[in-house]
Amino acid sequence: MSRLMGAVQNESGGIHVLYGLGGCGKTAVAQGVFNAVTRQDGRIGLWVNASERATLRAGMLAVAADRGAESYELAAAYDGQRASADLVWHYLHCSSQPWVLVLDNADDPAALEEGTWLRPSSQGTVIVTTRQASSHVWNGAELHRVGVLPVEDAALVLRDLAPAAGTLEEAETVARRLDCLPLALTLAGSFLSRQLLESWSMSDYRRHLDSNPTELIDRGVAPGSSEKNARQLVGRTWEITLRALAEEGFPECVSLLRLLSCWSSDPVPLSLLLPSSVDAAGLSAFDPPLSGHRIEMALRGLLDHSMVSLVESEESGEVVRCIKTHGVLLDSVAAAAPKDQWPLLVEAAARLLGGEIPSETRGAQTVGRVRRLVPHAANLLRRVEDAATGLNAVGVTTLVAKHVFESGDYQASLSLAQAAAETAQTHLGSDHPLTFRAEHRAAVALFRLGRFEESETLHRRVLDGRERVLGAQHAETMESRQDIHEPLAQLGRVEDCIAILRETEGIRSRVLGNTHPDTLYVRALLVEYLAVANLVEEFDRMGPATVAVCEEILGCDSLVTVTGRHNLAYGLYHFGRYEQAEPIARRALSDRERVHGAAHPLTLSATVLLSWILAERGLLEESISFGRLAVAGQERALGPEHPYLLSNRAGLAASLAAFGQLTEAQALARLNLPLCERVLGAESSVTTKTRSLLVDQ
């Protein structure tokens, strides 16, 4: 607004076009500038409703009358005996006072073009508000995009309208849920300030938004005004634009917007909407139909009318072109979509998401590609209403959760898997294979987040269910039997851990064969726990042989091979063979970096192992360097209270103390001790180790 104010105050003859989504505050910005320049600069203020041809013409002739047109001239213009626009602009050009003219809600630029209503003049400035971002009518004008408010300003709007309804922090929470859209903020604030029978706080309002957001937001409109002006309702203001697009020959825009409403307001990669993908997803069955050869035109129509915006999303160094749609708009469109269309919409949205999932999550680009899908998969689950729509949505979301897990983002994977499991239980039942699949993803994520007891409990429930429903030798049952070993080991039940890995290896050998990748993988996992259980002879026989056969059959870059080598290095460290362990640990770290990336939790685990080995070999300086890298990385990847982080921070502090860097060691110990006491317990060996570094302080 300040940029526009400066332009209006310092020029004559300019045309400024404010464009943006309906409800984003274009009229409010124009009104603010209008009020400022008419009060401070002594300009004449002229305001015309340009939403319809009739109101535009009547308003412009009223401008002519204000600037001195005679009644007979106006009558001639009304009767068509004189060009109306020429009459208006004659008197605007001849005005003795400078002016500012606002053409408000000019969403149909063709109406301005027909009579050449839009012209520059040395006597004043024209401000146009419109939803149309792109039109040749704006040639020569300065364009100003009006977006949503910053969250701090949006919260202040709510507080100004309803100061008694909540704190600034609560207002920010509501503002974020409303995506800071000025119209929605105004309606929300008005509702909260005018309550008579109830007294909702902003927190109450935020909770109720999740059930029927559009209906609740529109309850804030002043009585009677919704019938006069659909622009004052979030549930109806978009209809103006969609009707205009249909009249222009783009009826499929509404179908595209309904499809987008299945996903999140986060950026949607354009690759999801490729013509071939759209045709494969069955979107031609929509009403109106949306075919691949029309998707480009439908998207362009929404862009030109400011209903979506083109943005760039950067993830892992890759810049991807996306479209972004306002969350309140998506909620409104979803609420208005015909119920009989929802199965088609959700099915198509799920297929399109599924087509974007890479076959494996390796490399920065594929990691970024998967992470961009997370909010859309989560929102898709909220659109599921029955078993028919739930099947594909749950399946695709669980697959996204799996890939996100493999990328190392365990918290996002857990949230997505839990949401998928809840949806599956509601619509498919607790014994459905998709329910088990989603719960399994949640169980493995819980383990990696250090929540070992919860992980074991959920793994046990899924394993029992899969054995009952799918059978003991089903691939997914064996997956559960394999993966429960992790929490069992961390909970001190190493014998049970080894027994269940042996059982899984035996079944896979019989069913799949001795050299099947799944058989080799469980064997690679077993190598670590043979060392933990001090089964030295079996470790010596099995460890090197497993790595060798994995390299021969699967190759050095296979995750199975990398896992086997990492576990072999750990076993050698555990048995005190540090010189033999070091080169293998260095290669394991190199493998992890190549396969997963430097910041992945499994790479950090390999970094920790090498740090331990170097410390035992007396190479403290290099050990500390690797230890610092690992601890810093685990703080980011695992969170401040993860048991692995606490243990490794204690180890780093001990190494620092041994190296004579007592000040840094004790600073780490002071940070670590209260966390260790809370998470691991006062008598834990890690807690005791941490506490010992502070004894002589």
Short mmCIF file of C-alpha atoms in Angstrom, two decimals, residues 228-570:
data_model
loop_
_atom_site.label_atom_id
_atom_site.label_comp_id
_atom_site.label_asym_id
_atom_site.label_seq_id
_atom_site.Cartn_x
_atom_site.Cartn_y
_atom_site.Cartn_z
CA LYS A 228 -27.15 -7.95 -1.40
CA ASN A 229 -23.55 -8.85 -2.11
CA ALA A 230 -22.15 -12.34 -2.61
CA ARG A 231 -18.65 -10.83 -2.41
CA GLN A 232 -19.07 -10.55 1.36
CA LEU A 233 -19.28 -14.35 1.82
CA VAL A 234 -16.33 -16.69 1.41
CA GLY A 235 -18.77 -19.42 0.39
CA ARG A 236 -20.12 -17.39 -2.53
CA THR A 237 -17.48 -14.91 -3.62
CA TRP A 238 -15.63 -17.57 -5.66
CA GLU A 239 -18.83 -18.38 -7.55
CA ILE A 240 -18.63 -15.00 -9.26
CA THR A 241 -15.30 -15.90 -10.81
CA LEU A 242 -16.28 -19.47 -11.69
CA ARG A 243 -19.45 -18.27 -13.43
CA ALA A 244 -17.39 -15.78 -15.41
CA LEU A 245 -14.95 -18.51 -16.42
CA ALA A 246 -17.80 -20.78 -17.54
CA GLU A 247 -19.25 -17.95 -19.63
CA GLU A 248 -15.82 -17.45 -21.21
CA GLY A 249 -15.80 -21.11 -22.28
CA PHE A 250 -13.86 -22.68 -19.43
CA PRO A 251 -16.43 -24.72 -17.44
CA GLU A 252 -13.75 -27.28 -16.50
CA CYS A 253 -12.14 -24.71 -14.19
CA VAL A 254 -14.61 -25.69 -11.49
CA SER A 255 -13.64 -29.37 -11.85
CA LEU A 256 -9.96 -28.50 -11.59
CA LEU A 257 -10.61 -26.44 -8.49
CA ARG A 258 -12.60 -29.31 -6.94
CA LEU A 259 -9.68 -31.63 -7.65
CA LEU A 260 -7.27 -29.19 -6.00
CA SER A 261 -9.59 -29.04 -2.97
CA CYS A 262 -8.77 -32.71 -2.30
CA TRP A 263 -5.21 -31.61 -1.59
CA SER A 264 -3.65 -29.02 0.66
CA SER A 265 -3.15 -25.28 0.23
CA ASP A 266 0.59 -25.99 0.12
CA PRO A 267 2.24 -25.71 -3.32
CA VAL A 268 1.10 -28.43 -5.74
CA PRO A 269 3.80 -29.52 -8.23
CA LEU A 270 2.66 -28.94 -11.80
CA SER A 271 3.94 -32.43 -12.60
CA LEU A 272 0.84 -33.81 -10.85
CA LEU A 273 -1.34 -32.26 -13.55
CA LEU A 274 0.34 -33.43 -16.74
CA PRO A 275 -2.24 -34.14 -19.50
CA SER A 276 -1.37 -37.84 -19.68
CA SER A 277 -1.75 -38.20 -15.91
CA VAL A 278 -5.07 -36.35 -15.91
CA ASP A 279 -6.46 -38.66 -18.61
CA ALA A 280 -5.20 -41.76 -16.78
CA ALA A 281 -6.86 -40.60 -13.55
CA GLY A 282 -10.32 -40.62 -15.15
CA LEU A 283 -11.04 -36.91 -14.80
CA SER A 284 -13.10 -36.94 -18.00
CA ALA A 285 -15.88 -38.53 -15.90
CA PHE A 286 -16.20 -35.32 -13.87
CA ASP A 287 -19.07 -32.91 -14.33
CA PRO A 288 -17.95 -30.75 -16.08
CA PRO A 289 -15.44 -33.14 -17.70
CA LEU A 290 -11.74 -32.36 -17.30
CA SER A 291 -9.65 -33.91 -20.06
CA GLY A 292 -5.91 -33.81 -20.53
CA HIS A 293 -6.02 -31.54 -23.56
CA ARG A 294 -8.06 -28.96 -21.59
CA ILE A 295 -6.06 -28.97 -18.34
CA GLU A 296 -3.66 -26.27 -19.56
CA MET A 297 -6.53 -23.93 -20.45
CA ALA A 298 -8.35 -24.59 -17.18
CA LEU A 299 -5.19 -23.87 -15.21
CA ARG A 300 -4.55 -20.70 -17.19
CA GLY A 301 -8.12 -19.56 -16.52
CA LEU A 302 -7.67 -19.98 -12.76
CA LEU A 303 -4.32 -18.18 -12.89
CA ASP A 304 -5.72 -15.27 -14.91
CA HIS A 305 -8.57 -14.84 -12.42
CA SER A 306 -6.23 -14.97 -9.38
CA MET A 307 -7.82 -18.16 -8.01
CA VAL A 308 -4.44 -19.88 -8.02
CA SER A 309 -0.93 -18.48 -8.18
CA LEU A 310 2.23 -19.79 -9.78
CA VAL A 311 5.04 -20.26 -7.26
CA GLU A 312 8.40 -21.96 -7.06
CA SER A 313 9.11 -24.47 -4.30
CA GLU A 314 12.66 -25.31 -3.33
CA GLU A 315 13.48 -28.57 -1.56
CA SER A 316 16.91 -30.16 -1.28
CA GLY A 317 18.34 -27.69 -3.79
CA GLU A 318 15.75 -28.42 -6.49
CA VAL A 319 13.40 -25.66 -7.65
CA VAL A 320 10.01 -26.94 -8.81
CA ARG A 321 7.19 -24.96 -10.42
CA CYS A 322 3.97 -25.31 -8.45
CA ILE A 323 0.54 -23.79 -8.13
CA LYS A 324 -0.81 -22.56 -4.81
CA THR A 325 -4.45 -22.15 -3.86
CA HIS A 326 -5.74 -20.36 -0.78
CA GLY A 327 -6.89 -22.70 1.99
CA VAL A 328 -10.20 -20.90 2.64
CA LEU A 329 -11.00 -21.11 -1.08
CA LEU A 330 -10.28 -24.85 -1.09
CA ASP A 331 -12.50 -25.42 1.97
CA SER A 332 -15.29 -23.43 0.34
CA VAL A 333 -15.03 -25.29 -2.97
CA ALA A 334 -14.94 -28.66 -1.18
CA ALA A 335 -18.05 -27.77 0.84
CA ALA A 336 -19.96 -26.84 -2.32
CA ALA A 337 -18.90 -29.83 -4.44
CA PRO A 338 -21.77 -32.25 -5.26
CA LYS A 339 -21.66 -35.28 -2.99
CA ASP A 340 -21.96 -37.71 -5.89
CA GLN A 341 -18.70 -36.30 -7.30
CA TRP A 342 -16.60 -36.99 -4.21
CA PRO A 343 -15.75 -40.65 -4.92
CA LEU A 344 -14.46 -39.64 -8.37
CA LEU A 345 -12.57 -36.65 -6.99
CA VAL A 346 -10.83 -38.52 -4.16
CA GLU A 347 -10.03 -41.49 -6.40
CA ALA A 348 -8.52 -39.22 -9.07
CA ALA A 349 -6.57 -37.18 -6.50
CA ALA A 350 -5.16 -40.39 -5.01
CA ARG A 351 -4.14 -41.73 -8.42
CA LEU A 352 -2.38 -38.50 -9.32
CA LEU A 353 -0.48 -38.49 -6.02
CA GLY A 354 0.44 -42.13 -6.48
CA GLY A 355 1.85 -41.40 -9.91
CA GLU A 356 4.18 -38.79 -8.41
CA ILE A 357 5.76 -41.19 -5.88
CA PRO A 358 9.23 -42.34 -7.02
CA SER A 359 10.11 -46.03 -7.00
CA GLU A 360 12.80 -45.44 -4.36
CA THR A 361 13.87 -42.53 -2.17
CA ARG A 362 17.49 -41.87 -3.05
CA GLY A 363 19.13 -38.57 -3.80
CA ALA A 364 18.13 -35.04 -2.89
CA GLN A 365 15.70 -34.62 -5.78
CA THR A 366 13.62 -37.71 -5.02
CA VAL A 367 13.59 -36.83 -1.31
CA GLY A 368 12.28 -33.36 -2.12
CA ARG A 369 9.74 -34.82 -4.53
CA VAL A 370 8.31 -37.06 -1.81
CA ARG A 371 8.28 -34.42 0.93
CA ARG A 372 6.26 -32.07 -1.26
CA LEU A 373 3.49 -34.70 -1.30
CA VAL A 374 3.13 -34.97 2.49
CA PRO A 375 0.58 -32.16 3.13
CA HIS A 376 -1.47 -33.22 0.10
CA ALA A 377 -1.64 -36.85 1.22
CA ALA A 378 -2.65 -35.72 4.72
CA ASN A 379 -5.43 -33.51 3.38
CA LEU A 380 -6.64 -36.22 1.01
CA LEU A 381 -7.43 -38.39 4.03
CA ARG A 382 -9.72 -35.65 5.38
CA ARG A 383 -11.79 -35.90 2.19
CA VAL A 384 -12.45 -39.64 2.64
CA GLU A 385 -16.09 -40.34 3.46
CA ASP A 386 -16.52 -44.09 2.92
CA ALA A 387 -14.71 -47.35 2.21
CA ALA A 388 -14.79 -46.82 -1.56
CA THR A 389 -12.91 -43.54 -1.36
CA GLY A 390 -10.72 -44.78 1.49
CA LEU A 391 -8.94 -47.64 -0.28
CA ASN A 392 -6.73 -45.69 -2.65
CA ALA A 393 -6.36 -42.68 -0.36
CA VAL A 394 -5.07 -44.79 2.55
CA GLY A 395 -2.86 -46.87 0.27
CA VAL A 396 -1.22 -43.85 -1.36
CA THR A 397 -0.81 -42.00 1.95
CA THR A 398 0.83 -45.03 3.56
CA LEU A 399 3.21 -45.29 0.63
CA VAL A 400 4.13 -41.61 0.99
CA ALA A 401 4.73 -42.22 4.72
CA LYS A 402 7.07 -45.11 3.84
CA HIS A 403 9.12 -42.99 1.45
CA VAL A 404 9.25 -40.08 3.89
CA PHE A 405 10.50 -42.51 6.53
CA GLU A 406 13.23 -43.71 4.19
CA SER A 407 14.25 -40.08 3.62
CA GLY A 408 14.91 -39.78 7.37
CA ASP A 409 11.96 -37.57 8.34
CA TYR A 410 10.56 -39.88 10.99
CA GLN A 411 8.20 -37.39 12.62
CA ALA A 412 6.46 -36.55 9.35
CA SER A 413 6.24 -40.25 8.53
CA LEU A 414 4.68 -41.00 11.92
CA SER A 415 2.08 -38.24 11.63
CA LEU A 416 1.07 -39.35 8.15
CA ALA A 417 0.98 -43.04 9.03
CA GLN A 418 -1.13 -42.42 12.14
CA ALA A 419 -3.60 -40.35 10.11
CA ALA A 420 -3.80 -43.10 7.48
CA ALA A 421 -4.32 -45.74 10.18
CA GLU A 422 -7.11 -43.73 11.80
CA THR A 423 -8.86 -43.26 8.45
CA ALA A 424 -8.45 -46.95 7.62
CA GLN A 425 -9.86 -48.07 10.98
CA THR A 426 -12.88 -45.79 10.54
CA HIS A 427 -13.78 -46.74 6.98
CA LEU A 428 -12.13 -50.12 6.31
CA GLY A 429 -12.06 -51.77 9.71
CA SER A 430 -9.31 -52.71 12.17
CA ASP A 431 -8.53 -56.03 10.41
CA HIS A 432 -8.15 -54.65 6.90
CA PRO A 433 -4.68 -55.21 5.36
CA LEU A 434 -4.39 -51.47 4.61
CA THR A 435 -5.03 -50.71 8.28
CA PHE A 436 -2.22 -53.08 9.26
CA ARG A 437 0.05 -51.50 6.63
CA ALA A 438 -0.51 -47.99 7.97
CA GLU A 439 -0.06 -49.11 11.58
CA HIS A 440 3.16 -50.89 10.66
CA ARG A 441 4.54 -47.65 9.20
CA ALA A 442 3.62 -45.90 12.44
CA ALA A 443 5.35 -48.60 14.50
CA VAL A 444 8.68 -48.35 12.67
CA ALA A 445 8.58 -44.55 12.89
CA LEU A 446 7.91 -44.72 16.63
CA PHE A 447 11.02 -46.85 17.03
CA ARG A 448 13.24 -44.42 15.14
CA LEU A 449 11.89 -41.58 17.27
CA GLY A 450 13.03 -43.38 20.42
CA ARG A 451 9.55 -44.39 21.59
CA PHE A 452 10.50 -48.03 22.01
CA GLU A 453 7.69 -49.32 24.23
CA GLU A 454 4.98 -47.78 22.04
CA SER A 455 6.68 -49.23 18.99
CA GLU A 456 6.84 -52.73 20.43
CA THR A 457 3.18 -52.63 21.50
CA LEU A 458 1.98 -51.51 18.08
CA HIS A 459 4.28 -53.95 16.26
CA ARG A 460 2.92 -56.79 18.39
CA ARG A 461 -0.70 -55.86 17.59
CA VAL A 462 -0.01 -55.65 13.86
CA LEU A 463 1.96 -58.91 13.85
CA ASP A 464 -0.82 -60.77 15.65
CA GLY A 465 -3.40 -59.31 13.28
CA ARG A 466 -1.44 -60.12 10.15
CA GLU A 467 -0.80 -63.69 11.27
CA ARG A 468 -4.52 -64.11 11.90
CA VAL A 469 -5.77 -62.45 8.71
CA LEU A 470 -2.97 -62.96 6.18
CA GLY A 471 -1.17 -66.06 7.48
CA ALA A 472 2.27 -66.64 8.95
CA GLN A 473 4.11 -66.82 5.63
CA HIS A 474 2.58 -63.75 3.99
CA ALA A 475 5.20 -61.16 2.98
CA GLU A 476 3.68 -58.44 5.17
CA THR A 477 3.47 -60.78 8.15
CA MET A 478 7.16 -61.55 7.76
CA GLU A 479 7.84 -57.82 7.52
CA SER A 480 6.17 -57.34 10.91
CA ARG A 481 8.04 -60.28 12.39
CA GLN A 482 11.33 -58.83 11.15
CA ASP A 483 10.78 -55.24 12.26
CA ILE A 484 9.62 -55.97 15.81
CA HIS A 485 13.21 -57.00 16.54
CA GLU A 486 14.26 -53.35 16.82
CA PRO A 487 12.21 -52.31 19.87
CA LEU A 488 12.78 -55.72 21.45
CA ALA A 489 16.54 -55.15 21.37
CA GLN A 490 16.33 -51.60 22.71
CA LEU A 491 14.09 -52.79 25.56
CA GLY A 492 16.78 -55.28 26.62
CA ARG A 493 15.12 -58.39 25.18
CA VAL A 494 18.05 -59.36 22.97
CA GLU A 495 17.32 -63.10 23.09
CA ASP A 496 13.77 -62.49 21.84
CA CYS A 497 15.17 -60.17 19.18
CA ILE A 498 17.58 -62.81 17.88
CA ALA A 499 14.97 -65.56 18.04
CA ILE A 500 12.48 -63.62 15.94
CA LEU A 501 15.13 -62.70 13.37
CA ARG A 502 16.19 -66.36 13.12
CA GLU A 503 12.56 -67.37 12.68
CA THR A 504 12.03 -64.79 9.94
CA GLU A 505 15.25 -65.79 8.18
CA GLY A 506 14.19 -69.44 8.25
CA ILE A 507 10.75 -68.77 6.75
CA ARG A 508 12.15 -66.50 4.04
CA SER A 509 14.83 -69.04 3.15
CA ARG A 510 12.17 -71.73 2.65
CA VAL A 511 9.65 -69.50 0.86
CA LEU A 512 11.87 -67.09 -1.08
CA GLY A 513 15.27 -68.81 -1.21
CA ASN A 514 18.61 -68.33 0.54
CA THR A 515 19.79 -65.49 -1.68
CA HIS A 516 16.57 -63.52 -2.06
CA PRO A 517 17.13 -59.83 -1.10
CA ASP A 518 14.63 -60.09 1.77
CA THR A 519 16.38 -63.16 3.15
CA LEU A 520 19.76 -61.47 2.89
CA TYR A 521 18.39 -58.36 4.57
CA VAL A 522 17.21 -60.14 7.70
CA ARG A 523 20.55 -61.94 7.79
CA ALA A 524 22.34 -58.57 7.60
CA LEU A 525 20.23 -57.35 10.52
CA LEU A 526 21.07 -60.46 12.55
CA VAL A 527 24.82 -59.73 12.29
CA GLU A 528 24.49 -56.77 14.71
CA TYR A 529 22.68 -58.72 17.41
CA LEU A 530 25.02 -61.70 17.28
CA ALA A 531 27.64 -59.21 18.42
CA VAL A 532 25.37 -57.67 21.07
CA ALA A 533 24.72 -61.18 22.46
CA ASN A 534 28.48 -61.94 22.37
CA LEU A 535 27.97 -64.90 20.03
CA VAL A 536 31.48 -64.41 18.70
CA GLU A 537 31.91 -67.64 16.76
CA GLU A 538 28.62 -67.29 14.91
CA PHE A 539 29.37 -63.62 14.25
CA ASP A 540 32.78 -64.49 12.78
CA ARG A 541 31.23 -67.16 10.60
CA MET A 542 28.17 -65.24 9.47
CA GLY A 543 29.18 -61.53 9.42
CA PRO A 544 31.87 -61.38 6.69
CA ALA A 545 30.13 -64.09 4.65
CA THR A 546 26.84 -62.16 4.63
CA VAL A 547 28.50 -58.96 3.42
CA ALA A 548 30.38 -60.89 0.72
CA VAL A 549 27.26 -62.59 -0.67
CA CYS A 550 25.30 -59.32 -0.56
CA GLU A 551 28.04 -57.58 -2.57
CA GLU A 552 28.14 -60.44 -5.08
CA ILE A 553 24.38 -60.74 -5.63
CA LEU A 554 22.99 -57.26 -4.90
CA GLY A 555 25.96 -54.96 -5.51
CA CYS A 556 27.82 -52.54 -3.27
CA ASP A 557 25.15 -49.80 -3.39
CA SER A 558 22.28 -52.02 -2.28
CA LEU A 559 20.76 -50.96 1.04
CA VAL A 560 21.06 -54.59 2.16
CA THR A 561 24.81 -54.59 1.49
CA VAL A 562 25.29 -51.21 3.15
CA THR A 563 23.35 -52.39 6.22
CA GLY A 564 25.40 -55.60 6.44
CA ARG A 565 28.71 -53.74 6.24
CA HIS A 566 27.60 -51.19 8.85
CA ASN A 567 26.59 -53.98 11.24
CA LEU A 568 29.82 -55.89 10.58
CA ALA A 569 31.83 -52.79 11.55
CA TYR A 570 29.78 -52.45 14.72
#
